[in-house]
Short mmCIF file of N, CA and C in Angstrom, two decimals:
data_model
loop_
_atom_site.label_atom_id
_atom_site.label_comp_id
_atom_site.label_asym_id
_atom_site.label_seq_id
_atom_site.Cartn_x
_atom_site.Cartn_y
_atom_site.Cartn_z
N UNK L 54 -2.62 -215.00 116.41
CA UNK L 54 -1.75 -216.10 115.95
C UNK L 54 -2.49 -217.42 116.13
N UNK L 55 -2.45 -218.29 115.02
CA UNK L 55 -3.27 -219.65 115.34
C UNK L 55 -2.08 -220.96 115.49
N UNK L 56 -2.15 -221.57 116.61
CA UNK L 56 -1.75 -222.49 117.34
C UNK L 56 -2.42 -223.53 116.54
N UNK L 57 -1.19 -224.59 116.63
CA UNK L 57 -1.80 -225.97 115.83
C UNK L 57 -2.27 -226.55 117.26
N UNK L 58 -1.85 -226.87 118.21
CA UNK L 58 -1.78 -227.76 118.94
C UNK L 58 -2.86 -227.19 120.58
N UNK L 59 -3.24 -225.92 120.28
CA UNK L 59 -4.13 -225.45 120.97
C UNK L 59 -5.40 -224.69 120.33
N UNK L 60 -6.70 -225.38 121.24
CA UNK L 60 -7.78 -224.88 120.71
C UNK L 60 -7.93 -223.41 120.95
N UNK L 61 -9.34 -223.20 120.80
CA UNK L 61 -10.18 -221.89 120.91
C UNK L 61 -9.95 -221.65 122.25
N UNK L 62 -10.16 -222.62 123.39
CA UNK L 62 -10.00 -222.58 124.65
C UNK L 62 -8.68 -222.42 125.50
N UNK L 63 -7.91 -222.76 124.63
CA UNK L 63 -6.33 -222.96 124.96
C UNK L 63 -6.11 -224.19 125.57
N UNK L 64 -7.27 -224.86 125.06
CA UNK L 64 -6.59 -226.48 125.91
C UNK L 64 -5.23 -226.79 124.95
N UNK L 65 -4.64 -227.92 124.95
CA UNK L 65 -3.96 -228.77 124.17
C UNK L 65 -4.96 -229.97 123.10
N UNK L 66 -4.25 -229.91 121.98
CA UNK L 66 -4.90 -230.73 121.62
C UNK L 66 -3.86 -231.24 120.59
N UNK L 67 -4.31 -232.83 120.07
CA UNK L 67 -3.25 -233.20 118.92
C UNK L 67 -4.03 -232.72 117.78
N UNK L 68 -2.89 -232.36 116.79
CA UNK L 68 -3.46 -231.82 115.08
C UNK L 68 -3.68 -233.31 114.66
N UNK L 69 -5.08 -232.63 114.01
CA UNK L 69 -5.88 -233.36 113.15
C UNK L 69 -4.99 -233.69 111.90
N UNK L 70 -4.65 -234.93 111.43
CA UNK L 70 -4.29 -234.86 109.74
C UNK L 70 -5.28 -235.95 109.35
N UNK L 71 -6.38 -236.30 109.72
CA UNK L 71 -7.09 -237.06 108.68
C UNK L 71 -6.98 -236.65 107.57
N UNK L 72 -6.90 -235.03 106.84
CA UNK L 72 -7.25 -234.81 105.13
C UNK L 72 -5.66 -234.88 104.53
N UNK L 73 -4.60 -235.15 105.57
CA UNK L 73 -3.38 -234.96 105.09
C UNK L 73 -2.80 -236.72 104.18
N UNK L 74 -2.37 -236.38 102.64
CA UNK L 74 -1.80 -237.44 102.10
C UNK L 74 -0.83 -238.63 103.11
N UNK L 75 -0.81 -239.96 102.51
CA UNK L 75 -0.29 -241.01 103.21
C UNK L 75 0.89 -240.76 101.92
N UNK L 76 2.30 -240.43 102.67
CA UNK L 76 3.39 -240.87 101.86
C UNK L 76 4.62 -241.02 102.55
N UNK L 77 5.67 -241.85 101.52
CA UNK L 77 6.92 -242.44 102.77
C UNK L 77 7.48 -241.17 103.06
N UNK L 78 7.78 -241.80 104.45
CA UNK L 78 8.58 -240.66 105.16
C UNK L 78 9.94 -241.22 105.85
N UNK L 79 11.02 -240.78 105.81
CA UNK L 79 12.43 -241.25 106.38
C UNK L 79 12.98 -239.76 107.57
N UNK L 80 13.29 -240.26 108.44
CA UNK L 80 13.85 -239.34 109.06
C UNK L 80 15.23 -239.69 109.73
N UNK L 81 16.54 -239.05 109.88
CA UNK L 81 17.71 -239.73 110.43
C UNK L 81 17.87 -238.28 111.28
N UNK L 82 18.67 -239.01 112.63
CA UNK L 82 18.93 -237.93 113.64
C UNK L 82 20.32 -238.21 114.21
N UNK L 83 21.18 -237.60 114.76
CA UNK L 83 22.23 -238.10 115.47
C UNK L 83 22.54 -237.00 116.67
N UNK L 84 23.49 -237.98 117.65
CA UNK L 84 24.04 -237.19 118.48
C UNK L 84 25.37 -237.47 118.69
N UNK L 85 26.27 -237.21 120.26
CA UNK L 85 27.48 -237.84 120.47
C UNK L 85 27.34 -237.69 122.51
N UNK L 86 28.03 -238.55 122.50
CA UNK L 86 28.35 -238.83 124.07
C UNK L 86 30.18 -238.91 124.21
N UNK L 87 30.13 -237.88 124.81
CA UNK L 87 31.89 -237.72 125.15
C UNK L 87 32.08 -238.42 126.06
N UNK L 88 33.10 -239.34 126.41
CA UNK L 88 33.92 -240.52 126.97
C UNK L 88 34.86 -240.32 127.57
N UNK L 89 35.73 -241.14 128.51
CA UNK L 89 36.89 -241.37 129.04
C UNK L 89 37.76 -242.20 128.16
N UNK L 90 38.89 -242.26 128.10
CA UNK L 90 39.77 -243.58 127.23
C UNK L 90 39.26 -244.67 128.09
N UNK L 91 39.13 -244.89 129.21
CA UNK L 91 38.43 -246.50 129.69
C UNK L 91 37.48 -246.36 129.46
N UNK L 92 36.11 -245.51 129.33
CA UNK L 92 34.93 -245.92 129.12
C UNK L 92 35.23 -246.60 127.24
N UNK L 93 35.79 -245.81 126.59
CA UNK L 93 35.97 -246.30 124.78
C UNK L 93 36.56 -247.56 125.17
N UNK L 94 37.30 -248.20 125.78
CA UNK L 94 37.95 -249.40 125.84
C UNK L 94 36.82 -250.51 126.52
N UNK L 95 36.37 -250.20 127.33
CA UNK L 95 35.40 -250.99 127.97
C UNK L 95 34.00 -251.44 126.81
N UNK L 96 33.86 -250.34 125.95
CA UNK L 96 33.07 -250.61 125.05
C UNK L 96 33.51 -251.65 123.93
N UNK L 97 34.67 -251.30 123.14
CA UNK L 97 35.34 -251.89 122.36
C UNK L 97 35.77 -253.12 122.57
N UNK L 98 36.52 -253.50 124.10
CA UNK L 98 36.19 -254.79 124.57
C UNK L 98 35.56 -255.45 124.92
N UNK L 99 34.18 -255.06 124.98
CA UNK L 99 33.08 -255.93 125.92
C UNK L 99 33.20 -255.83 127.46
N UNK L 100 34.13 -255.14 128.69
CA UNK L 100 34.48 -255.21 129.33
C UNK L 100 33.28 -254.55 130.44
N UNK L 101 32.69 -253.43 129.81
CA UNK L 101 32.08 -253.51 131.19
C UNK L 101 30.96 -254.23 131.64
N UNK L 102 31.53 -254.25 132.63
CA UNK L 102 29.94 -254.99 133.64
C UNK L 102 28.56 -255.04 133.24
N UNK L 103 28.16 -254.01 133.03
CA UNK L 103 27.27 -253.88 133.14
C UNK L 103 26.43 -254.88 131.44
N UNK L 104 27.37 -255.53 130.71
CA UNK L 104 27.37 -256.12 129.55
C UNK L 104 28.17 -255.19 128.43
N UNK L 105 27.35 -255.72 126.86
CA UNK L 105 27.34 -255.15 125.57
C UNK L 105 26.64 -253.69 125.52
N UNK L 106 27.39 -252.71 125.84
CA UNK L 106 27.26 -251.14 125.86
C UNK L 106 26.16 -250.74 124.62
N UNK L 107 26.76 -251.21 123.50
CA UNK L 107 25.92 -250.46 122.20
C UNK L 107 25.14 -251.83 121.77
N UNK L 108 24.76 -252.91 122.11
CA UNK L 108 23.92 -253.63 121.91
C UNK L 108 22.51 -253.41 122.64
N UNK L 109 23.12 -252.77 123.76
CA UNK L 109 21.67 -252.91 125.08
C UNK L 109 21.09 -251.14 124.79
N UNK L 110 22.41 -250.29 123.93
CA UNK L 110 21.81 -249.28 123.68
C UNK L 110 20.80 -249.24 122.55
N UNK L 111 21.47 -250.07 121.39
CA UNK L 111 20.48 -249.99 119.85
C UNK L 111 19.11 -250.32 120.09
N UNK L 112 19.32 -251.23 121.29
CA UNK L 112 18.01 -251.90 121.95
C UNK L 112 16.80 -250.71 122.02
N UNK L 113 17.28 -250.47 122.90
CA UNK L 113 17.34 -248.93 123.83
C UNK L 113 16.30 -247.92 123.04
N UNK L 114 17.47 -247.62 121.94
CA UNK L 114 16.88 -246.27 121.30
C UNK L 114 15.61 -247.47 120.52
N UNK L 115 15.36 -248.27 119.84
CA UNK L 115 14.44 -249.11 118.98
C UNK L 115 13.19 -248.80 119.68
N UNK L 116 13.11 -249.28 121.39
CA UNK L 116 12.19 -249.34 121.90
C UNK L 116 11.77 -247.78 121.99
N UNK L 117 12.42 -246.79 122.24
CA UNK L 117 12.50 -245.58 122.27
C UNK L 117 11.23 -245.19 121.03
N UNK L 118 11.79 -245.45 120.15
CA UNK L 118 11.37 -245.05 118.53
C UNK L 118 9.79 -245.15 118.50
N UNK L 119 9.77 -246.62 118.96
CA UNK L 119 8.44 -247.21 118.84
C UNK L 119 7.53 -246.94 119.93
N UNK L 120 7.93 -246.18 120.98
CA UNK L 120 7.13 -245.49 122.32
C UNK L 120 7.01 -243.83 122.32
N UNK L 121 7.19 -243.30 121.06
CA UNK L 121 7.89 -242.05 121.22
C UNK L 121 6.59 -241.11 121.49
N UNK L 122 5.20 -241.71 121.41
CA UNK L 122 4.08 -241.05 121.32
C UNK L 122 3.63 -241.30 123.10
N UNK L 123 4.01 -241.95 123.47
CA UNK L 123 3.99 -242.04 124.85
C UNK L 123 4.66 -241.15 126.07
N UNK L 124 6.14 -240.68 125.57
CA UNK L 124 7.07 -239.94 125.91
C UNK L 124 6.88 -238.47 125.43
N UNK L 125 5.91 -238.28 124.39
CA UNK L 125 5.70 -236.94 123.48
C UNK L 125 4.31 -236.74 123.71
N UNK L 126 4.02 -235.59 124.67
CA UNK L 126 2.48 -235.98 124.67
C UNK L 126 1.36 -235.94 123.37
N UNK L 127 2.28 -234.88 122.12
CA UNK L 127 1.00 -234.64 121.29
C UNK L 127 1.59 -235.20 120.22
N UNK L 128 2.06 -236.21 119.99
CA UNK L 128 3.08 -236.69 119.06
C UNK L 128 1.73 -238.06 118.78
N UNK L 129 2.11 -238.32 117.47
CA UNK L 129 1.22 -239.42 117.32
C UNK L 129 1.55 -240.86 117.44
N UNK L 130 0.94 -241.74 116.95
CA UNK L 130 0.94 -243.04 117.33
C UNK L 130 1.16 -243.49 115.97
N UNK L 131 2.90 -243.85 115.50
CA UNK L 131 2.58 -244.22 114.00
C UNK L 131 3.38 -246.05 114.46
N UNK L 132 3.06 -245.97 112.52
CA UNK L 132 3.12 -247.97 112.46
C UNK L 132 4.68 -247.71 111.69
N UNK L 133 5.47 -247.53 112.52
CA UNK L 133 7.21 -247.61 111.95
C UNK L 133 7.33 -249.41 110.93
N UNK L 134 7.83 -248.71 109.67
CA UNK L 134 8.03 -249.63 108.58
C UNK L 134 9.34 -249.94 109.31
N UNK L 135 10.64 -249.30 109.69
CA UNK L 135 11.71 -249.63 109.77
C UNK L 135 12.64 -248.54 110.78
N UNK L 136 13.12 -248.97 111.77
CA UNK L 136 14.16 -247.99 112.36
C UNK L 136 15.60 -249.06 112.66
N UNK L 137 16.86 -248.11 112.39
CA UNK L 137 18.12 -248.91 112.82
C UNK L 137 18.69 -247.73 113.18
N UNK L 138 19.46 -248.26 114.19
CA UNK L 138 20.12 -247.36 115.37
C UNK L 138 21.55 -247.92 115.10
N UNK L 139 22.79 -247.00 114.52
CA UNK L 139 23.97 -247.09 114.61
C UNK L 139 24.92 -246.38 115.73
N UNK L 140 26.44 -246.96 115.64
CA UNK L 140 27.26 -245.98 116.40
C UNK L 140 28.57 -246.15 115.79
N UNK L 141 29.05 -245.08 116.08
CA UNK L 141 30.23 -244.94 115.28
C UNK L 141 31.42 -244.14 116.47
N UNK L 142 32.63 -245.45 117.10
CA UNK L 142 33.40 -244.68 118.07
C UNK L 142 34.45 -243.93 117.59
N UNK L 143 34.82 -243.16 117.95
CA UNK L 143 35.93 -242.02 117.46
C UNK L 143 37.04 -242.12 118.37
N UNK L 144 38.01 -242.87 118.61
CA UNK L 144 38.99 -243.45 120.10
C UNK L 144 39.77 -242.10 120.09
N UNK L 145 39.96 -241.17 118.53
CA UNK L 145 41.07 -239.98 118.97
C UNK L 145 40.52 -238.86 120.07
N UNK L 146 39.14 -238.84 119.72
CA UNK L 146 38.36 -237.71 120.43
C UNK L 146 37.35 -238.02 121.62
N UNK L 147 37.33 -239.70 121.75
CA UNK L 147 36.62 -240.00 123.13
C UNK L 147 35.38 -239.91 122.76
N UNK L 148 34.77 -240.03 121.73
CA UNK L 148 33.41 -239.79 121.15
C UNK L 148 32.33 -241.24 120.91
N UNK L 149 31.23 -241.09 121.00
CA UNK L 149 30.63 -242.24 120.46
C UNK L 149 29.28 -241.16 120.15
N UNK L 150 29.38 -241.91 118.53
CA UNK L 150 28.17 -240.81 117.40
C UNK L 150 26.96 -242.07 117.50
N UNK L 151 26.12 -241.53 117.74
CA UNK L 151 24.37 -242.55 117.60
C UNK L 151 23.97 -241.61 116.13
N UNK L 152 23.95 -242.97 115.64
CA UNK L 152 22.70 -242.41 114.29
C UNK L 152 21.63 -242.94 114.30
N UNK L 153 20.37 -242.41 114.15
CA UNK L 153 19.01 -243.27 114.10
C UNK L 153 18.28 -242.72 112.92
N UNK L 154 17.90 -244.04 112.32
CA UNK L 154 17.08 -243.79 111.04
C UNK L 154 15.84 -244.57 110.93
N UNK L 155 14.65 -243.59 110.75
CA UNK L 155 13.35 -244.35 110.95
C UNK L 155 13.07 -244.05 109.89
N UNK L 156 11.71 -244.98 109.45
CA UNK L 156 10.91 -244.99 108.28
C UNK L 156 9.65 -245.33 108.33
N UNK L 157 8.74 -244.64 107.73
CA UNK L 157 7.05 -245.11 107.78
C UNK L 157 6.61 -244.85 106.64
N UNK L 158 5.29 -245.45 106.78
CA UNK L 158 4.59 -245.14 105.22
C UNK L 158 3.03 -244.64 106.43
N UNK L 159 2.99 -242.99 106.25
CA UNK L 159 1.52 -242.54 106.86
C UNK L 159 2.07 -240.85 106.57
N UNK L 160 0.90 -240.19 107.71
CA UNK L 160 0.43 -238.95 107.32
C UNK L 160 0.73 -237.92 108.12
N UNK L 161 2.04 -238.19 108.82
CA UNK L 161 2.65 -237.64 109.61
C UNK L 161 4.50 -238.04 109.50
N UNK L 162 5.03 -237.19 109.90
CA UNK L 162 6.59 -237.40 109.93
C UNK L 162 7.03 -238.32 110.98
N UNK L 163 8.36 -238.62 111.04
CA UNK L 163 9.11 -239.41 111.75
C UNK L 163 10.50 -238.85 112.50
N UNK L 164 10.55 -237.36 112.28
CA UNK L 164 11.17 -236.70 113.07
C UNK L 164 11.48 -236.93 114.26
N UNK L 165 10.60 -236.90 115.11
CA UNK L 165 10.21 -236.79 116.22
C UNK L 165 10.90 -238.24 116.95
N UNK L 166 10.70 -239.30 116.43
CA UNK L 166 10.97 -240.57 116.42
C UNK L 166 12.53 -240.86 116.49
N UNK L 167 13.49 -240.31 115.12
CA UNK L 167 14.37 -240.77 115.15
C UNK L 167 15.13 -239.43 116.34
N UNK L 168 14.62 -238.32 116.57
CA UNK L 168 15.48 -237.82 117.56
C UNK L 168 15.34 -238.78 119.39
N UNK L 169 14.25 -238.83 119.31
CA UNK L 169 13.90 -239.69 120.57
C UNK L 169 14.61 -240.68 120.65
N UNK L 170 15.23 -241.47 119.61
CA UNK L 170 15.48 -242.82 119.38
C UNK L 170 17.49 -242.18 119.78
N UNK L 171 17.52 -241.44 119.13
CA UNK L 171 18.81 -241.62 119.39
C UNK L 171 19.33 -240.70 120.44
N UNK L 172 18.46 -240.29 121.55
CA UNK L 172 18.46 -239.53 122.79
C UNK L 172 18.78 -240.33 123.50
N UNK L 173 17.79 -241.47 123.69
CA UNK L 173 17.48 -243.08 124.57
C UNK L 173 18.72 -243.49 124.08
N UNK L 174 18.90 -243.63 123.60
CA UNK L 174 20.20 -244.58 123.19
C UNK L 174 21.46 -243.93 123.90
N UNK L 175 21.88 -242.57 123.68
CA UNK L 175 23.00 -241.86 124.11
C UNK L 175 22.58 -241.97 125.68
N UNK L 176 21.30 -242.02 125.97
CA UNK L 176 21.05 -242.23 127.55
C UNK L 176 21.59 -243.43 128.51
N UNK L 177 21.31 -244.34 127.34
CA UNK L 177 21.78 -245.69 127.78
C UNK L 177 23.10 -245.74 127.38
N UNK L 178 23.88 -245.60 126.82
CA UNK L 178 25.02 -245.68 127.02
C UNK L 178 25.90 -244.90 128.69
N UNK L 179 25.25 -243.57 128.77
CA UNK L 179 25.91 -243.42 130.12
C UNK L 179 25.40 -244.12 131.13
N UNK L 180 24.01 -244.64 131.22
CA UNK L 180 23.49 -245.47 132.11
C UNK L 180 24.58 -246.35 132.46
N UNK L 181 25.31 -247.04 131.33
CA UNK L 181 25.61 -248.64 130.84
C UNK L 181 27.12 -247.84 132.31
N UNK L 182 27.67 -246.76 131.40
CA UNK L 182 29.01 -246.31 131.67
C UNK L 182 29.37 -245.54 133.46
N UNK L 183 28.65 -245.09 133.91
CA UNK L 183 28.53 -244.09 134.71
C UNK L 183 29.32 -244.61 136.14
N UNK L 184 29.04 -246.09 136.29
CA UNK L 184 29.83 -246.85 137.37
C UNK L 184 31.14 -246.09 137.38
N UNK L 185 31.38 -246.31 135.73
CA UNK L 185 33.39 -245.92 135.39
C UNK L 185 33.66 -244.39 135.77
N UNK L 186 32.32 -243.68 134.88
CA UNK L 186 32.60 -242.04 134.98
C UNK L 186 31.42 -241.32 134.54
N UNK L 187 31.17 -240.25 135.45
CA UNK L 187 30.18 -239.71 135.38
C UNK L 187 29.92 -238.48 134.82
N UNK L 188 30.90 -238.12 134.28
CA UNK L 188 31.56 -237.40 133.70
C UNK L 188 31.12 -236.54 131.90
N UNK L 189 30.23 -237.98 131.60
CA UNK L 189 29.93 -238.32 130.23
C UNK L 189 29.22 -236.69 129.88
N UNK L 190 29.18 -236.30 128.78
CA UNK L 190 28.48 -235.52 127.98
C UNK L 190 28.15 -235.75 127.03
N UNK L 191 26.47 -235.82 126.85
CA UNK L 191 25.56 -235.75 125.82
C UNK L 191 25.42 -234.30 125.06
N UNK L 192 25.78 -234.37 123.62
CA UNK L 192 25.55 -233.02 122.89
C UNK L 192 25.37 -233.50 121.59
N UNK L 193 24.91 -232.24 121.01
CA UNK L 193 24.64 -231.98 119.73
C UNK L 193 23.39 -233.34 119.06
N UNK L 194 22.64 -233.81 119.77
CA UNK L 194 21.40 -234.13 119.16
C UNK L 194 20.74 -233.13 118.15
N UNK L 195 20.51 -233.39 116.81
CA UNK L 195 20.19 -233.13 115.95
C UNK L 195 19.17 -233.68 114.61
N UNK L 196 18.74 -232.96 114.35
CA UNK L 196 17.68 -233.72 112.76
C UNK L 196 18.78 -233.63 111.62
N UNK L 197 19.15 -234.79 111.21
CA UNK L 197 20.43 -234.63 110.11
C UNK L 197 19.59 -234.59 108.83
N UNK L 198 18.46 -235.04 108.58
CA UNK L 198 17.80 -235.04 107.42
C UNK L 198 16.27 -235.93 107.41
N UNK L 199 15.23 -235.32 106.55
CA UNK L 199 13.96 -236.03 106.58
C UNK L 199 13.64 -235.79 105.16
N UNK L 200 13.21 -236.76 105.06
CA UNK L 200 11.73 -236.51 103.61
C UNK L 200 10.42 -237.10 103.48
N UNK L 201 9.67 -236.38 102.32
CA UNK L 201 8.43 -236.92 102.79
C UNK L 201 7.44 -235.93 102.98
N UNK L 202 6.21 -235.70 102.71
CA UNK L 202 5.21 -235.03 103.49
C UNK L 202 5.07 -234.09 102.76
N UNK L 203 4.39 -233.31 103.37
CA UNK L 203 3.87 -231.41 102.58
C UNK L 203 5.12 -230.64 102.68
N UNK L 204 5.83 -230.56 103.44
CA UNK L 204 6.72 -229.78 103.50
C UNK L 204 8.21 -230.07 103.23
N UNK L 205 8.32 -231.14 102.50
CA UNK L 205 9.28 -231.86 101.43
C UNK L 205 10.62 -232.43 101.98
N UNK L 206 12.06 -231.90 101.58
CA UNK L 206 12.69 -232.46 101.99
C UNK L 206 13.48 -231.84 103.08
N UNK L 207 14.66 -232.07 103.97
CA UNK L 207 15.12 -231.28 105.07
C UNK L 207 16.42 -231.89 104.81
N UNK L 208 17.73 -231.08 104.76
CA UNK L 208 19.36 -231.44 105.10
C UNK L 208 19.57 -230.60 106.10
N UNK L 209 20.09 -230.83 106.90
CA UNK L 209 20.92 -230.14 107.72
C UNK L 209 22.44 -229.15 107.32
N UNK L 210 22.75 -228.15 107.60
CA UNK L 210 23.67 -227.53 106.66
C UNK L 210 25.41 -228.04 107.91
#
């Protein structure tokens, strides 16, 4: 079996794409962080302490996005055209949805990026929350869709 990411030796190594085409690539990822009714209220009002919950998160996941080769050891080092980090609260179900959508123009995907991005972000939100309840659950991080590259487009079903 041939390993991309390990040599002849079995070291680690990052894949080569110097011969691989430069074309745009978009990738969007999401997750959800389950809540208390005061943690959703504290958000919605500005109330907790600790500040603006999904401001210090969008932050959060951005910086995330743009470090993700640092955090990934064999992940590369790309020049992000564009990432925005949304959220969307759900007050019936105690939910808060992170969407992250990155974009580049190179020779590698952005997968990798927008899941990282909206990991950090759902991280920081319980960071922000945890004083209130510790309680929080992070789930269902996912690749909702990519395009781009040799291996074309991706939906999630």
């Amino acid at each position: 079996m041939d390993f991309t990411h390990i040599d002849k030796n079995g070291n680690a190594i990052m894949v080569d794409i110097s011969d691989k085409d430069i074309t745009d690539r978009v990738a969007v990822a999401s997750g959800y962080i389950k809540l208390n009714e005061e943690i959703i209220s504290s958000i919605k009002n500005m109330s907790n302490k600790k500040g603006d919950v999904l401001s210090v998160a969008r932050i959060a996941g951005i910086m995330a996005v743009k470090n993700t080769s640092s955090a990934i050891p064999l992940c590369h080092t790309l020049l992000i055209n564009k990432c925005k980090v949304d959220f969307k609260i759900d007050e019936q179900n105690y939910t808060v949805k992170s969407t992250c959508t990155v974009s580049c123009t190179g020779k590698t995907g952005v997968e990798m990026e927008a899941l990282h991005g909206v990991s950090i972000a759902l991280l920081t939100i319980y960071d922000m929350c945890k004083a209130i309840d510790k309680s929080m659950v992070i789930y269902d991080i996912h690749l909702d869709e990519k395009s781009g590259g040799k291996s074309g487009d991706y939906h999630a079903r």
